[in-house]
Amino acid sequence: SHSDVSVFFNSDDVGFTDGFAGAFCLFSATDERLCSMGREYRSLDKEFDNHACGAYYQADADCSYIIKPDFQSNSKDIVLYIKSADFVNPDGTKDFIRIYDTSTINRENLLGEFNDPFNSGDFPKTFIGTRDEMAIVFQSDDTAFGRGFEAEYCSVAKPASTCGGDSIISNHQGIIRDHSCGPTYYAPMDCSWILTPSSQNYTFIAVVFNTLDLGDGAVVEVYDQTNDVLYRSDEYLDNLDDGTRIISGTALFLPASEVIIRFIVDNDADLRPGWEIAYQTVTETGICSGESVYTAPQGVIQDHALGNFYANNQECNFLIQIPNARAITVRFDAFELEDGYDFLEIYDGAGWNA
């Protein structure tokens, strides 16, 4: 509360080290970086923290953050991410945050507490509110301080644990993500997306995993209308060898009228960015086979059209046969094969003996 602060530095003439660098901040009585009073957030999503000066929290703080989104007539669940927490407590547990399942602050509504970064595990941590509001209480003493917390909340369809229930999708193409907001998926989850394209004018439903980054305790599975698990992301028996294990870049072609994507996350799962799927209906896989003949003056040849990988046991011939051409140039924009087992050969002529 003083308007003057003095910092003194002295050194002798024997030895020296790196010295110091500091920052100072000017606060007005109503500065929102100071949390001497409660804050209320009404937006459907927001990032916030308790940083005061130089990304550290203030001393002698006692404040609350009330999360009360304006859902209007569409009630949703609140998912709160604690993305980091760093508290310094040399004399006990006087610096902390506590998360409550309502704006009423009592032990019965306590969802979680952070006061020791060394015993808090990996971040982010997620909390799913069961009401239309949540609260975070932050307190600190006047002895030492850390970087505090960084948080983000967002609003998702009820119930959050099932992503609002099974999602029926009849479009012919689109993008599916495991979470609609926030930096990672949350826990727990057991969500299903059912692809049932409206038209029957296709041969396959193609599912491409653009990204796939899952931690322990999370698995994505792909079913057809028989409810048999055809593919899954975690290691199961020999599913990597037999081609049924999903990895990032995998393209699946399912000759089915219905495809089910199921995502399961345990309560104590390791939270990661998750996955994104692109799906579309196609009449062919785009995987090369047999011989293809190209007569146009320019074009593109490729061993597969969707996903990042070619298939097992492929044998393809590409014959570029342009009438009256004096020379044909082939440029490789991408090239990566399994070393010692898969080969690409180029012949100067039409046939193996050229």
Coordinates of C-alpha atoms in Angstrom, one line a residue, residues 3-352:
S3 CA 3.9 4.6 -2.8
D4 CA 7.7 4.2 -2.3
V5 CA 9.8 1.0 -2.5
S6 CA 13.6 0.9 -2.2
V7 CA 15.9 -1.9 -3.4
F8 CA 19.5 -1.8 -2.2
F9 CA 22.4 -3.8 -3.8
N10 CA 25.9 -4.0 -2.4
S11 CA 28.9 -6.1 -3.5
D12 CA 32.5 -6.3 -2.3
D13 CA 35.7 -6.5 -4.3
V14 CA 36.2 -10.3 -4.0
G15 CA 34.5 -12.5 -6.6
F16 CA 31.2 -12.0 -8.4
T17 CA 28.4 -14.0 -9.9
D18 CA 25.5 -13.5 -12.3
G19 CA 23.7 -10.8 -10.3
F20 CA 20.0 -10.2 -10.5
A21 CA 17.3 -8.9 -12.8
G22 CA 13.9 -7.8 -11.4
A23 CA 10.6 -6.3 -12.5
F24 CA 8.3 -3.9 -10.8
C25 CA 4.7 -3.2 -11.5
L26 CA 2.3 -0.3 -10.7
F27 CA -1.2 -1.3 -9.6
S28 CA -4.2 0.9 -9.2
A29 CA -6.8 0.2 -6.6
T30 CA -9.1 -1.3 -9.3
D31 CA -6.4 -3.2 -11.3
E32 CA -7.9 -6.5 -12.3
R33 CA -4.6 -8.3 -11.8
L34 CA -5.1 -7.8 -8.1
C35 CA -7.6 -10.2 -6.6
S36 CA -8.7 -8.6 -3.4
M37 CA -12.3 -9.1 -4.6
G38 CA -14.3 -11.7 -6.4
R39 CA -14.5 -12.0 -10.2
E40 CA -17.4 -13.5 -12.1
Y41 CA -17.1 -14.9 -15.6
R42 CA -20.3 -15.1 -17.7
S43 CA -19.0 -16.0 -21.1
L44 CA -19.3 -19.6 -22.4
D45 CA -15.5 -20.1 -22.4
K46 CA -12.5 -18.2 -21.1
E47 CA -8.8 -18.4 -20.2
F48 CA -7.7 -16.8 -16.9
D49 CA -4.9 -16.9 -14.3
N50 CA -3.9 -15.3 -11.0
H51 CA -0.7 -13.7 -12.3
A52 CA 0.0 -10.3 -10.8
C53 CA 3.5 -8.9 -11.5
G54 CA 5.9 -10.6 -13.8
A55 CA 3.8 -13.7 -14.1
Y56 CA 3.8 -14.3 -10.4
Y57 CA 0.9 -14.2 -8.0
Q58 CA 0.5 -11.5 -5.4
A59 CA 1.2 -11.9 -1.7
D60 CA -1.6 -11.8 0.9
A61 CA -4.2 -12.6 -1.6
D62 CA -7.7 -13.9 -0.8
C63 CA -10.0 -14.0 -3.8
S64 CA -12.5 -16.0 -5.7
Y65 CA -13.3 -16.7 -9.4
I66 CA -16.9 -17.5 -10.0
I67 CA -17.6 -19.3 -13.3
K68 CA -21.3 -18.8 -14.2
P69 CA -21.8 -18.9 -18.0
D70 CA -24.9 -17.4 -19.4
F71 CA -26.4 -20.6 -20.9
Q72 CA -29.7 -18.9 -21.5
S73 CA -32.2 -21.7 -22.3
N74 CA -29.5 -24.3 -23.3
S75 CA -28.1 -25.8 -20.2
K76 CA -24.6 -27.2 -20.6
D77 CA -21.8 -28.7 -18.5
I78 CA -18.7 -26.8 -17.5
V79 CA -15.3 -28.4 -18.1
L80 CA -12.5 -26.7 -16.2
Y81 CA -8.9 -27.2 -17.1
I82 CA -6.1 -26.3 -14.6
K83 CA -3.3 -26.1 -17.1
S84 CA -0.5 -25.4 -14.6
A85 CA -0.2 -24.7 -10.8
D86 CA 2.9 -23.5 -9.0
F87 CA 2.7 -22.5 -5.4
V88 CA 5.5 -21.9 -2.9
N89 CA 4.8 -23.0 0.6
P90 CA 8.0 -23.0 2.8
D91 CA 6.0 -22.9 6.0
G92 CA 3.1 -25.2 5.2
T93 CA 0.1 -25.0 2.8
K94 CA -0.9 -21.3 3.1
D95 CA -0.8 -20.7 -0.7
F96 CA -3.4 -22.7 -2.6
I97 CA -6.3 -22.9 -5.0
R98 CA -9.5 -24.9 -4.3
I99 CA -12.1 -25.8 -6.9
Y100 CA -15.7 -26.1 -6.0
D101 CA -18.7 -27.5 -7.9
T102 CA -20.8 -24.4 -7.2
S103 CA -20.3 -20.8 -6.1
T104 CA -21.2 -21.9 -2.5
I105 CA -17.9 -22.4 -0.8
N106 CA -17.9 -25.4 1.5
R107 CA -16.1 -28.7 1.9
E108 CA -19.1 -30.7 0.5
N109 CA -18.7 -29.0 -2.9
L110 CA -14.9 -29.3 -3.1
L111 CA -13.7 -30.9 -6.3
G112 CA -9.9 -30.5 -6.0
E113 CA -7.1 -28.5 -4.3
F114 CA -3.6 -27.6 -5.4
N115 CA -0.9 -26.3 -3.0
D116 CA 2.2 -28.4 -3.8
P117 CA 3.4 -28.6 -7.4
F118 CA 5.7 -31.6 -6.6
N119 CA 2.7 -33.7 -5.6
S120 CA 0.1 -32.6 -8.1
G121 CA 1.1 -34.9 -11.0
D122 CA 1.0 -34.0 -14.6
F123 CA -1.0 -31.1 -16.0
P124 CA -3.6 -30.3 -17.3
K125 CA -6.1 -31.5 -14.8
T126 CA -9.8 -31.4 -15.6
F127 CA -12.9 -31.0 -13.5
I128 CA -16.5 -31.4 -14.8
G129 CA -19.1 -29.4 -13.0
T130 CA -22.4 -31.0 -12.2
R131 CA -24.2 -27.7 -11.8
D132 CA -24.4 -24.5 -13.9
E133 CA -21.6 -22.8 -12.0
M134 CA -18.2 -23.4 -10.5
A135 CA -15.8 -21.5 -8.2
I136 CA -12.0 -21.2 -7.7
V137 CA -10.7 -19.8 -4.4
F138 CA -7.1 -18.5 -4.2
Q139 CA -5.2 -17.6 -1.1
S140 CA -1.6 -16.7 -0.4
D141 CA 0.4 -15.4 2.6
D142 CA 3.2 -12.8 2.6
T143 CA 6.1 -15.3 2.6
A144 CA 7.4 -16.3 -0.9
F145 CA 5.3 -16.8 -3.9
G146 CA 5.2 -18.7 -7.2
R147 CA 3.7 -18.5 -10.6
G148 CA 0.2 -19.5 -9.5
F149 CA -2.2 -21.1 -11.8
E150 CA -3.4 -20.9 -15.4
A151 CA -6.9 -22.1 -16.2
E152 CA -9.4 -22.4 -19.0
Y153 CA -13.0 -23.4 -18.9
C154 CA -15.5 -24.1 -21.7
S155 CA -19.1 -25.3 -22.1
V156 CA -20.0 -28.6 -23.6
A157 CA -23.3 -30.6 -24.2
K158 CA -24.8 -32.4 -21.2
P159 CA -23.7 -34.9 -20.0
A160 CA -20.1 -34.1 -20.6
S161 CA -18.9 -37.6 -19.9
T162 CA -20.8 -38.9 -23.0
C163 CA -20.4 -35.7 -25.1
G164 CA -24.1 -35.1 -24.9
G165 CA -25.0 -38.6 -26.0
D166 CA -24.5 -40.5 -29.2
S167 CA -23.9 -38.1 -32.2
I168 CA -25.7 -39.3 -35.4
I169 CA -24.0 -37.9 -38.5
S170 CA -25.6 -38.3 -41.9
N171 CA -23.3 -36.0 -43.9
H172 CA -21.1 -37.5 -46.7
Q173 CA -17.9 -35.8 -45.4
G174 CA -16.7 -33.8 -42.5
I175 CA -14.4 -33.5 -39.5
I176 CA -14.9 -35.1 -36.1
R177 CA -12.8 -34.1 -33.0
D178 CA -12.7 -35.8 -29.6
H179 CA -13.3 -32.5 -27.8
S180 CA -15.0 -29.3 -28.9
C181 CA -13.0 -26.9 -26.7
G182 CA -10.1 -26.8 -24.4
P183 CA -6.5 -27.9 -24.9
T184 CA -7.0 -31.6 -24.4
Y185 CA -9.8 -34.2 -24.0
Y186 CA -11.1 -34.4 -20.5
A187 CA -11.8 -37.3 -18.1
P188 CA -13.9 -39.3 -17.8
M189 CA -15.4 -39.8 -21.3
D190 CA -17.3 -42.5 -23.2
C191 CA -18.5 -40.9 -26.4
S192 CA -19.7 -42.3 -29.7
W193 CA -20.1 -40.8 -33.2
I194 CA -22.3 -42.8 -35.6
L195 CA -21.6 -42.2 -39.3
T196 CA -24.7 -43.1 -41.4
P197 CA -24.4 -41.3 -44.8
S198 CA -27.8 -40.6 -46.2
S199 CA -27.1 -41.7 -49.8
Q200 CA -26.2 -45.3 -50.8
N201 CA -24.2 -44.2 -53.8
Y202 CA -20.8 -45.1 -52.4
T203 CA -18.7 -48.2 -51.8
F204 CA -16.7 -47.3 -48.7
I205 CA -16.8 -44.9 -45.7
A206 CA -13.3 -43.6 -45.5
V207 CA -12.0 -42.6 -42.1
V208 CA -8.6 -40.8 -41.9
F209 CA -7.0 -40.0 -38.6
N210 CA -5.4 -36.6 -39.3
T211 CA -4.0 -36.5 -35.7
L212 CA -3.8 -39.0 -32.9
D213 CA -2.1 -38.2 -29.6
L214 CA -3.5 -40.3 -26.7
G215 CA -2.0 -40.9 -23.2
D216 CA -2.4 -43.9 -21.0
G217 CA -6.0 -44.6 -20.1
A218 CA -7.5 -43.4 -23.4
V219 CA -8.5 -45.5 -26.4
V220 CA -10.4 -44.9 -29.7
E221 CA -12.2 -47.8 -31.3
V222 CA -13.8 -48.2 -34.8
Y223 CA -16.9 -50.5 -35.3
D224 CA -19.1 -51.3 -38.2
Q225 CA -22.9 -52.0 -37.9
T226 CA -22.2 -55.5 -36.5
N227 CA -20.8 -53.8 -33.4
D228 CA -17.5 -55.7 -33.8
V229 CA -14.3 -53.8 -32.9
L230 CA -12.4 -53.6 -36.2
Y231 CA -9.7 -51.2 -35.2
R232 CA -8.4 -49.7 -32.0
S233 CA -5.6 -47.2 -31.0
D234 CA -4.0 -49.0 -28.1
E235 CA -1.7 -52.1 -28.4
Y236 CA -3.9 -55.2 -28.2
L237 CA -2.5 -58.7 -29.0
D238 CA -0.8 -58.3 -32.4
N239 CA -3.0 -55.5 -33.8
L240 CA 0.0 -53.6 -35.0
D241 CA 1.2 -56.5 -37.1
D242 CA -2.2 -57.4 -38.6
G243 CA -3.0 -53.8 -39.5
T244 CA -5.9 -53.2 -37.1
R245 CA -4.1 -50.8 -34.8
I246 CA -4.8 -47.1 -35.4
I247 CA -1.9 -44.6 -35.5
S248 CA -1.8 -41.0 -36.6
G249 CA -2.2 -40.9 -40.4
T250 CA -4.1 -44.1 -40.7
A251 CA -6.7 -44.3 -43.4
L252 CA -9.5 -46.9 -43.0
F253 CA -11.9 -48.0 -45.8
L254 CA -15.0 -49.6 -44.4
P255 CA -17.5 -51.3 -46.8
A256 CA -20.3 -50.5 -44.5
S257 CA -23.5 -48.4 -44.3
E258 CA -22.7 -47.5 -40.7
V259 CA -19.4 -46.8 -38.9
I260 CA -19.1 -46.1 -35.2
I261 CA -16.3 -44.2 -33.6
R262 CA -16.1 -44.7 -29.8
F263 CA -13.7 -42.8 -27.5
I264 CA -13.1 -44.0 -23.9
V265 CA -11.1 -42.1 -21.3
D266 CA -10.6 -43.4 -17.7
N267 CA -11.0 -41.2 -14.7
D268 CA -7.2 -41.0 -14.1
A269 CA -6.1 -41.0 -17.7
D270 CA -3.1 -39.0 -19.0
L271 CA -4.6 -36.1 -20.9
R272 CA -3.3 -35.3 -24.4
P273 CA -4.4 -33.2 -27.4
G274 CA -6.4 -36.2 -28.6
W275 CA -7.5 -36.9 -32.2
E276 CA -9.1 -35.4 -35.3
I277 CA -10.8 -37.5 -38.0
A278 CA -11.7 -36.6 -41.6
Y279 CA -14.4 -38.9 -43.0
Q280 CA -16.0 -39.1 -46.5
T281 CA -17.8 -41.6 -48.7
V282 CA -15.9 -42.9 -51.7
T283 CA -16.4 -45.4 -54.5
E284 CA -12.8 -46.6 -54.4
T285 CA -9.9 -46.6 -51.9
G286 CA -7.3 -44.7 -54.0
I287 CA -4.8 -47.5 -53.2
C288 CA -2.9 -48.5 -56.3
S289 CA -3.1 -52.0 -57.8
G290 CA -2.3 -53.6 -61.1
E291 CA -1.2 -51.3 -64.0
S292 CA -2.3 -47.8 -64.6
V293 CA -1.6 -46.0 -67.9
Y294 CA -1.1 -42.2 -68.1
T295 CA -1.2 -40.5 -71.6
A296 CA -1.8 -36.9 -70.6
P297 CA 1.2 -34.5 -70.9
Q298 CA 1.3 -34.0 -67.2
G299 CA -0.3 -35.5 -64.1
V300 CA 0.2 -37.0 -60.6
I301 CA 1.0 -40.7 -59.8
Q302 CA 0.8 -42.0 -56.2
D303 CA 0.6 -45.2 -54.3
H304 CA -2.3 -44.1 -52.2
A305 CA -4.7 -41.1 -52.1
L306 CA -5.8 -40.8 -48.4
G307 CA -3.9 -41.0 -45.2
N308 CA -0.1 -41.0 -44.7
F309 CA 0.7 -44.7 -45.5
Y310 CA 0.6 -47.1 -48.4
A311 CA -0.9 -50.5 -47.8
N312 CA 0.7 -53.9 -47.2
N313 CA 1.3 -56.3 -50.1
Q314 CA 0.9 -53.7 -52.9
E315 CA 2.2 -54.3 -56.4
C316 CA 1.5 -51.5 -58.8
N317 CA 2.8 -50.5 -62.3
F318 CA 2.5 -46.9 -63.6
L319 CA 3.0 -46.7 -67.3
I320 CA 3.5 -43.1 -68.6
Q321 CA 3.0 -43.3 -72.3
I322 CA 2.7 -39.9 -74.0
P323 CA 2.5 -39.8 -77.8
N324 CA 5.2 -37.9 -79.6
A325 CA 7.1 -37.1 -76.4
R326 CA 10.8 -36.5 -76.7
A327 CA 11.5 -36.9 -73.0
I328 CA 9.5 -37.6 -69.8
T329 CA 10.5 -36.1 -66.5
V330 CA 9.4 -37.7 -63.2
R331 CA 9.8 -35.6 -60.0
F332 CA 9.3 -37.1 -56.6
D333 CA 7.6 -34.6 -54.2
A334 CA 7.5 -37.2 -51.4
F335 CA 9.4 -40.5 -50.9
E336 CA 9.6 -42.8 -47.8
L337 CA 9.6 -46.6 -48.0
E338 CA 10.3 -49.4 -45.5
D339 CA 14.0 -49.9 -45.8
G340 CA 15.1 -53.2 -47.2
Y341 CA 11.5 -54.6 -47.8
D342 CA 9.6 -52.2 -50.1
F343 CA 11.0 -50.9 -53.4
L344 CA 10.2 -48.4 -56.2
E345 CA 11.9 -49.0 -59.6
I346 CA 12.0 -46.8 -62.7
Y347 CA 12.5 -48.2 -66.2
D348 CA 13.2 -46.3 -69.4
G349 CA 10.5 -47.9 -71.5
A350 CA 7.3 -49.8 -71.4
G351 CA 8.0 -53.0 -69.5
W352 CA 10.2 -54.8 -67.0

